[in-house]
Coordinates of C-alpha atoms and ligand atoms in Angstrom, one line a residue:
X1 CA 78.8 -65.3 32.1
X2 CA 78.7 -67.0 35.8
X3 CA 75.4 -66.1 37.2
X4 CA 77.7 -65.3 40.7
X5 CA 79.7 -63.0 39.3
X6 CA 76.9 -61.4 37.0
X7 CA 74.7 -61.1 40.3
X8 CA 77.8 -58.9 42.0
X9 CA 78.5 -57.1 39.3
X10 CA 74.4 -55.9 39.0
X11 CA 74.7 -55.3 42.8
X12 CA 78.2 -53.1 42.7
X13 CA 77.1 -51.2 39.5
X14 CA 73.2 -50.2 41.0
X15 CA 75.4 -48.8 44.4
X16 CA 77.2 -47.1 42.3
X17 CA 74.5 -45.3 40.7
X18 CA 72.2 -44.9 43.1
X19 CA 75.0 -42.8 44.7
X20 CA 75.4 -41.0 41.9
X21 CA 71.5 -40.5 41.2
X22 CA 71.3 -36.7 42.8
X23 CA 67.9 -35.6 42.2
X24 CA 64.1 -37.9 41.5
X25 CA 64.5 -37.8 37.4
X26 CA 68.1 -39.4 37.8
X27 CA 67.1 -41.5 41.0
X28 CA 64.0 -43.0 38.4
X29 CA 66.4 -43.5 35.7
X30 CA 68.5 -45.9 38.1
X31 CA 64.9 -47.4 39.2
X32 CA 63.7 -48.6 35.7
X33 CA 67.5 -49.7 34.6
X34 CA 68.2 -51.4 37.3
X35 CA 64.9 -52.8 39.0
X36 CA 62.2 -52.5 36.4
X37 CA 60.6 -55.2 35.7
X38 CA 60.2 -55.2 31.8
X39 CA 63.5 -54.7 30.5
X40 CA 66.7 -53.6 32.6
X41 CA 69.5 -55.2 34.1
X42 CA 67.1 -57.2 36.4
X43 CA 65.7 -58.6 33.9
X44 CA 68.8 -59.9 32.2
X45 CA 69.8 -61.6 35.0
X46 CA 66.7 -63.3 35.1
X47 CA 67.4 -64.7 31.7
X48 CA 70.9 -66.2 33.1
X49 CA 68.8 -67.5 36.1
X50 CA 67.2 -69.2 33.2
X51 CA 70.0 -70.9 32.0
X52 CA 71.0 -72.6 35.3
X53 CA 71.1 -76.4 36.1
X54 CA 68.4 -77.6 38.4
X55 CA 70.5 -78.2 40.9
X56 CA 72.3 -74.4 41.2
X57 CA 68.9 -73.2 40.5
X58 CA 67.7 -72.8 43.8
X59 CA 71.0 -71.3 45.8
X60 CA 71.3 -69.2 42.7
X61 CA 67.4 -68.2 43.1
X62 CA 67.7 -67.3 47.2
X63 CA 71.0 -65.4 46.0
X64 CA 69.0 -63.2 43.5
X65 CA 66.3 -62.5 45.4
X66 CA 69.0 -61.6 48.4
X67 CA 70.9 -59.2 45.7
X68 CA 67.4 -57.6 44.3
X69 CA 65.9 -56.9 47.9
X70 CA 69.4 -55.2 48.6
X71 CA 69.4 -53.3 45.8
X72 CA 65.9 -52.2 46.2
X73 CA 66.2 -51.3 49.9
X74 CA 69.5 -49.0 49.0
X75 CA 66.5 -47.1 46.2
X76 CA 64.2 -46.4 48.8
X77 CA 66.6 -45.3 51.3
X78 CA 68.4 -43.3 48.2
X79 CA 64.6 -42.0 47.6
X80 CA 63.9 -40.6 51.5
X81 CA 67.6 -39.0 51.2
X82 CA 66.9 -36.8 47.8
X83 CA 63.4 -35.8 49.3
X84 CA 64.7 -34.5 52.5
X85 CA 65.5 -30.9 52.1
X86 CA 68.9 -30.5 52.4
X87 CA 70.6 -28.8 55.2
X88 CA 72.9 -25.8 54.0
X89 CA 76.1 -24.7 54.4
X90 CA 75.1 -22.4 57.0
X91 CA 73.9 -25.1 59.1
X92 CA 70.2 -23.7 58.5
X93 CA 67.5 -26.6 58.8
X94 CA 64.6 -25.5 57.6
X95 CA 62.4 -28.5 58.6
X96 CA 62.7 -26.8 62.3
X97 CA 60.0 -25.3 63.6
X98 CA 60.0 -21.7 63.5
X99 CA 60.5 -19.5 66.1
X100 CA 57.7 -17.9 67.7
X101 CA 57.1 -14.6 67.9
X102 CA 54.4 -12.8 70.0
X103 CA 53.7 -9.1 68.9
X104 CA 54.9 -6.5 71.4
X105 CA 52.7 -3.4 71.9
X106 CA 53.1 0.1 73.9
X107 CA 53.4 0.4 77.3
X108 CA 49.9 1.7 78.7
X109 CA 52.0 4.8 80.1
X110 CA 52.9 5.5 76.6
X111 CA 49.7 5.2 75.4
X112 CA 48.5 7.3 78.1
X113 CA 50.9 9.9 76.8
X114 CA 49.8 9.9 73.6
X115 CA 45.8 10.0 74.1
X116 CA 46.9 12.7 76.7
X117 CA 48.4 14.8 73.7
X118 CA 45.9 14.3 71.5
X119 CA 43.3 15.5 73.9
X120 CA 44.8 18.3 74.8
X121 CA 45.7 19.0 71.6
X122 CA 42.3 19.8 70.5
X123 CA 42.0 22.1 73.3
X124 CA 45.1 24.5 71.1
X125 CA 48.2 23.0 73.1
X126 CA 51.3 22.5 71.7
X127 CA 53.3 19.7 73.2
X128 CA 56.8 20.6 74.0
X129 CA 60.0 18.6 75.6
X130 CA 62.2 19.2 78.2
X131 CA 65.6 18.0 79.5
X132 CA 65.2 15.7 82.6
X133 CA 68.5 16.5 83.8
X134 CA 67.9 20.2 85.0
X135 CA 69.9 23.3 86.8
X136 CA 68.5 24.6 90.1
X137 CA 67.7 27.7 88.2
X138 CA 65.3 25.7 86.4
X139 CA 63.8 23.2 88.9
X140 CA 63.8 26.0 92.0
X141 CA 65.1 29.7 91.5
X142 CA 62.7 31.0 88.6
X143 CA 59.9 29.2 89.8
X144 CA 59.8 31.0 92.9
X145 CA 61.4 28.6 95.1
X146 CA 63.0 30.1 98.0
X147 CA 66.6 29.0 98.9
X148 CA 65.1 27.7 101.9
X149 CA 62.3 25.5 101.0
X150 CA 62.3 22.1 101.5
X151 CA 61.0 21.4 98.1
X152 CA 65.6 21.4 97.4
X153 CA 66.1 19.1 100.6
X154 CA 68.9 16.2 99.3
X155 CA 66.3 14.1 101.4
X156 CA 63.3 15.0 98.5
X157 CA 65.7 14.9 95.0
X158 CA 68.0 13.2 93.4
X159 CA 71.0 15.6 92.9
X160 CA 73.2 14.5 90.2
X161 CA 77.2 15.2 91.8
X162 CA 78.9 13.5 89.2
X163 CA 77.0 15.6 86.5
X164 CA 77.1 19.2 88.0
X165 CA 80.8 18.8 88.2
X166 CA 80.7 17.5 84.6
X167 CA 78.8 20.6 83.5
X168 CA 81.1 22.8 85.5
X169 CA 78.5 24.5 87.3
X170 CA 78.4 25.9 90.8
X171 CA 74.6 25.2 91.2
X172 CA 73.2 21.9 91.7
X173 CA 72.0 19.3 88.7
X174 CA 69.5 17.0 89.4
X175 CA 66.9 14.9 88.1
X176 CA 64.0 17.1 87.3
X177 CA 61.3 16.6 90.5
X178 CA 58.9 18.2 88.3
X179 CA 57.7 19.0 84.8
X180 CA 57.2 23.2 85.9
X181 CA 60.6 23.1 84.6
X182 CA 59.9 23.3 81.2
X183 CA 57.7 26.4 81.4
X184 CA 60.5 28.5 82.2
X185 CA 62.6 26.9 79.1
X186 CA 59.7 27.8 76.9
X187 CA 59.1 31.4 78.4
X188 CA 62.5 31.6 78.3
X189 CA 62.6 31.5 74.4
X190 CA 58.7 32.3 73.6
X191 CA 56.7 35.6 73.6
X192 CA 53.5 35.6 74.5
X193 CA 50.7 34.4 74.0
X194 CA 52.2 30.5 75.4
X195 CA 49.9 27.5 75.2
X196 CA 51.6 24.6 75.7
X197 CA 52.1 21.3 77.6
X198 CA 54.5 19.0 78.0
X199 CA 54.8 15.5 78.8
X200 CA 57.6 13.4 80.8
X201 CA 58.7 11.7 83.6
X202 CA 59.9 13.1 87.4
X203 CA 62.1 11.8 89.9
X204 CA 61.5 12.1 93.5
X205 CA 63.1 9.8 96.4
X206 CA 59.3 9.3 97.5
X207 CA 58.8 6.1 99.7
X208 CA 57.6 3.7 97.5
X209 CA 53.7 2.3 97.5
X210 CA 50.6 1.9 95.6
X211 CA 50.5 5.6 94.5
X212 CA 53.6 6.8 94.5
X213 CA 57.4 5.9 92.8
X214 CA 60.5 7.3 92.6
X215 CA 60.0 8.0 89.0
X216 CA 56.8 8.5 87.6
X217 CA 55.2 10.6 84.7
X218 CA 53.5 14.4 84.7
X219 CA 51.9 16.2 82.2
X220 CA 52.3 20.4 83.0
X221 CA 50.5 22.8 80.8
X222 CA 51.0 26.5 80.7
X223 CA 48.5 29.1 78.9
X224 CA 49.7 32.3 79.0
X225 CA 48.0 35.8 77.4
X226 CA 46.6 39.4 78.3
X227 CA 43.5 37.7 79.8
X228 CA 43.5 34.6 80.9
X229 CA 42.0 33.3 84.2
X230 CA 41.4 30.8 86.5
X231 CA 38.1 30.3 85.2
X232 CA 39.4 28.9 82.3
X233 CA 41.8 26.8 83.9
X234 CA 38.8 25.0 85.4
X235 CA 37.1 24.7 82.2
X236 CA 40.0 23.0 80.7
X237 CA 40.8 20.5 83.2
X238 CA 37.5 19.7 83.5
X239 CA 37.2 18.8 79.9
X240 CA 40.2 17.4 79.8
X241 CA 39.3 14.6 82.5
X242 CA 35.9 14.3 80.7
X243 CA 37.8 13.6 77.4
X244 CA 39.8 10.8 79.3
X245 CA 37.8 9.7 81.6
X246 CA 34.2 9.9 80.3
X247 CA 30.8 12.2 81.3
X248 CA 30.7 10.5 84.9
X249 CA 34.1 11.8 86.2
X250 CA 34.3 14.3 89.3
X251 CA 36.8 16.6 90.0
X252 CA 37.5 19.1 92.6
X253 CA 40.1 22.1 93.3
X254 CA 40.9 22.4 97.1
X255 CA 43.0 25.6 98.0
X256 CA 46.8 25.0 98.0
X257 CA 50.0 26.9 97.7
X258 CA 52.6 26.6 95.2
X259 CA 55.3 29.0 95.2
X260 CA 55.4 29.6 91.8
X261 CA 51.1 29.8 91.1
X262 CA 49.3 32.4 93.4
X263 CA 46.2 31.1 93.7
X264 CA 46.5 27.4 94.0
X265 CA 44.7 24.7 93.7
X266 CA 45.4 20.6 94.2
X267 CA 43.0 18.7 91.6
X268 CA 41.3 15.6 93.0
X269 CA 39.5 12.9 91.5
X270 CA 36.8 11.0 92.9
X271 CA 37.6 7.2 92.3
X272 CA 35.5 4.2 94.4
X273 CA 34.5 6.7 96.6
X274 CA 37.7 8.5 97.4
X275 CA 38.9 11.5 96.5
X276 CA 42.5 11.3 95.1
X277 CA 45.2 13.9 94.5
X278 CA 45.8 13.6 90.4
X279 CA 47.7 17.0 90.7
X280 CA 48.2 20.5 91.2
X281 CA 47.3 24.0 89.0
X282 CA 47.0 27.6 89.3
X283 CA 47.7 30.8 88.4
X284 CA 51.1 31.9 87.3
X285 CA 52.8 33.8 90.2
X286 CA 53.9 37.5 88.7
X287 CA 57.4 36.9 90.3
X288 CA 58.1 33.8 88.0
X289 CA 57.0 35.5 85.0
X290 CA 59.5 38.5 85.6
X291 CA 62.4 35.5 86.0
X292 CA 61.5 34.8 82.3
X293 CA 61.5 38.4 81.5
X294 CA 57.3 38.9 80.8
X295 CA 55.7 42.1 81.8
X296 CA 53.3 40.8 84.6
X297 CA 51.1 44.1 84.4
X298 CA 51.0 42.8 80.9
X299 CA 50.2 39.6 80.8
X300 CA 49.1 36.8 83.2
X301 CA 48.5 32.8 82.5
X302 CA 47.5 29.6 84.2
X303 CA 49.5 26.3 84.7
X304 CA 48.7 22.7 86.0
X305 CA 50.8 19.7 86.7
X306 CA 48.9 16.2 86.2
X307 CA 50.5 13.3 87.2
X308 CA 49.6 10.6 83.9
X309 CA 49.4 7.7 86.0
X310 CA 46.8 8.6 88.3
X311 CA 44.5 9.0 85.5
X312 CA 45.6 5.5 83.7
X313 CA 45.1 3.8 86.9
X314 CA 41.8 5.7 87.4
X315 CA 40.9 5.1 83.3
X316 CA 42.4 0.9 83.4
X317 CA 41.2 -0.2 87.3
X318 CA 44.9 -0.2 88.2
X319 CA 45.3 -0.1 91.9
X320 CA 49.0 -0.2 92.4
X321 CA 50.9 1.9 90.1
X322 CA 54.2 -0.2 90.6
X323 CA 52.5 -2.6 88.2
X324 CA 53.5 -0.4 85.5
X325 CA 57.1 -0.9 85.7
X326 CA 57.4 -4.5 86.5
X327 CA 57.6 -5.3 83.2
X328 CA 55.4 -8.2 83.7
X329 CA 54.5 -9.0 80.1
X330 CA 51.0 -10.8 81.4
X331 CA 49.7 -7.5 83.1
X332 CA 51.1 -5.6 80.4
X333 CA 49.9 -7.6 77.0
X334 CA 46.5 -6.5 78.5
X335 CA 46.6 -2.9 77.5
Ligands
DAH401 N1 54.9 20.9 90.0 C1 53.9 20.5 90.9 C2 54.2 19.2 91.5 O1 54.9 18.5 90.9 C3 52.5 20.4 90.3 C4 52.0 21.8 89.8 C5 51.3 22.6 90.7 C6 52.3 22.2 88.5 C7 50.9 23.8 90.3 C8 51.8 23.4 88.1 C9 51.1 24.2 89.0 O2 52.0 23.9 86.9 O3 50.7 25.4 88.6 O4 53.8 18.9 92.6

């Protein structure tokens, strides 16, 4: 056979397979037939090689070594193709990178919430919700509220127009200034004895700065029975702030007025030095526990109203509580 056409023949045959070679135990069956260097198609050619005259020898020699390094460059290139993974249909590369992905956690305020419950858990409450869309009944009227307070200004609450007329009612809706709301729903539908908190956020149109928002969160607790007292109410906030805060915490009870609590108290908190407002308690005014239909010759109870960021700010060294809803992830990954 002419050694030319032999050479072109090997070359077009070992393209041919290589092409066809689809995984490494083919792709090495193409290696030994058609480069190994026993026996194999190289090797044949090699034996025509043999047979040349010395004069074609050496064009025919640079030829074959042209053809062989060919056909050995095409295997390793043939080789790196099978071992790449392949990229599938779905256009998924799976030698990419990976995505990333840091582990969220709960806001502190949530947290907050839930330490809060199971603190005051302990102490026999049952944690209740409420609706933060509320009635005037519910936000003002049965908690004492006279029409005339300015507790109802439009300047103090968000009223909800667009939602009273949905609900078809002729008092106003708004967003609930205050969790005392949900003591009446659960008088409302409970007999007494009552021992129960709840936990949730407020809305007040408050000018915004480092201790007060527009929305922020409360937790109100009610305890009602044939003798409870203000005593009591002490004891349990006191232990309640101890149970958050630790042994050092200080905390006071100025005289205040609530309409719906007769006495009141605000509840301070000593923090750096300065006393500051965490919230407000008493005892249960007699006319709000007529509104829910309890005998107040009968019975009597005690409520507070906390507000739960005060105490995280206190607990965490916050010192502006519009960090909280920034969303920065750096201040809040730290909780
Ligand atoms: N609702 C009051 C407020 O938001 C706080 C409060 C005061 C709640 C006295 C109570 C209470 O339950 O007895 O300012």
């Amino acid at each position: 056979m002419d050694p030319i056409a032999a050479l072109k023949d090997y070359q077009a045959a070992a393209t041919t397979a290589l092409a066809e070679a689809d995984g490494p135990d083919a792709l090495e069956a193409v290696r030994i037939e058609f480069l190994g260097k026993k026996k194999g198609r190289l090797k044949d050619l090699q034996g025509l090689l043999g047979k040349a005259t010395s004069e074609e020898r050496p064009v025919l020699g640079k030829q074959f070594n042209e053809v062989r390094n060919a056909v050995t460059e095409a295997f390793e290139k043939r080789k790196r193709e099978i071992s790449r993974p392949k990229a599938s249909l779905t256009g998924l590369d799976i030698t990419l990178p990976g995505t990333q992905y840091t582990l969220g956690r709960r806001h502190p305020i949530t947290q907050t919430i839930d330490e809060f419950k199971d603190i005051i858990g302990r102490f026999g409450f049952t944690v209740v919700d409420g609706p933060e869309i509320e009635d005037g009944y519910h936000n003002f009227d049965a908690l004492n509220i006279p029409d005339v307070h300015p507790a109802r200004d439009p300047l103090d609450n968000f009223y909800l127009s667009a939602a009273q007329a949905a609900a078809g009612t002729d008092g106003p809706t708004l967003l609930r200034s205050q969790t005392s709301t949900v003591q009446i729903r659960v008088m409302e539908k409970t007999n007494p004895p009552v021992r129960i908190v709840s936990l949730g956020r407020v809305y007040r149109p408050d000018t915004i700065d480092r201790t007060h928002s527009c929305m922020f969160h409360q937790m109100e607790g009610l305890m009602v029975g044939d003798s409870v007292n203000m005593a009591e109410l002490k004891t349990v906030l006191k232990l309640f702030a101890t149970a958050y805060l630790g042994e050092g915490v200080e905390i006071r009870f100025r005289p205040s007025f609530f309409p719906f609590t007769e006495p009141s108290v605000e509840v301070d908190m000593l923090w750096d030095g300065t006393w500051l407002e965490v919230g407000g308690a008493g005892m249960v005014d007699p006319n709000v526990l007529s509104a829910v239909g309890y005998d107040p010759e009968e019975v009597c109870g005690f409520a507070f109203g906390l507000g739960i960021e005060r105490f995280c700010m206190r607990r965490h060294q916050v010192n502006d509580i519009r960090r909280f809803y920034e969303n920065d992830v750096q201040f809040l990954s730290q909780f």
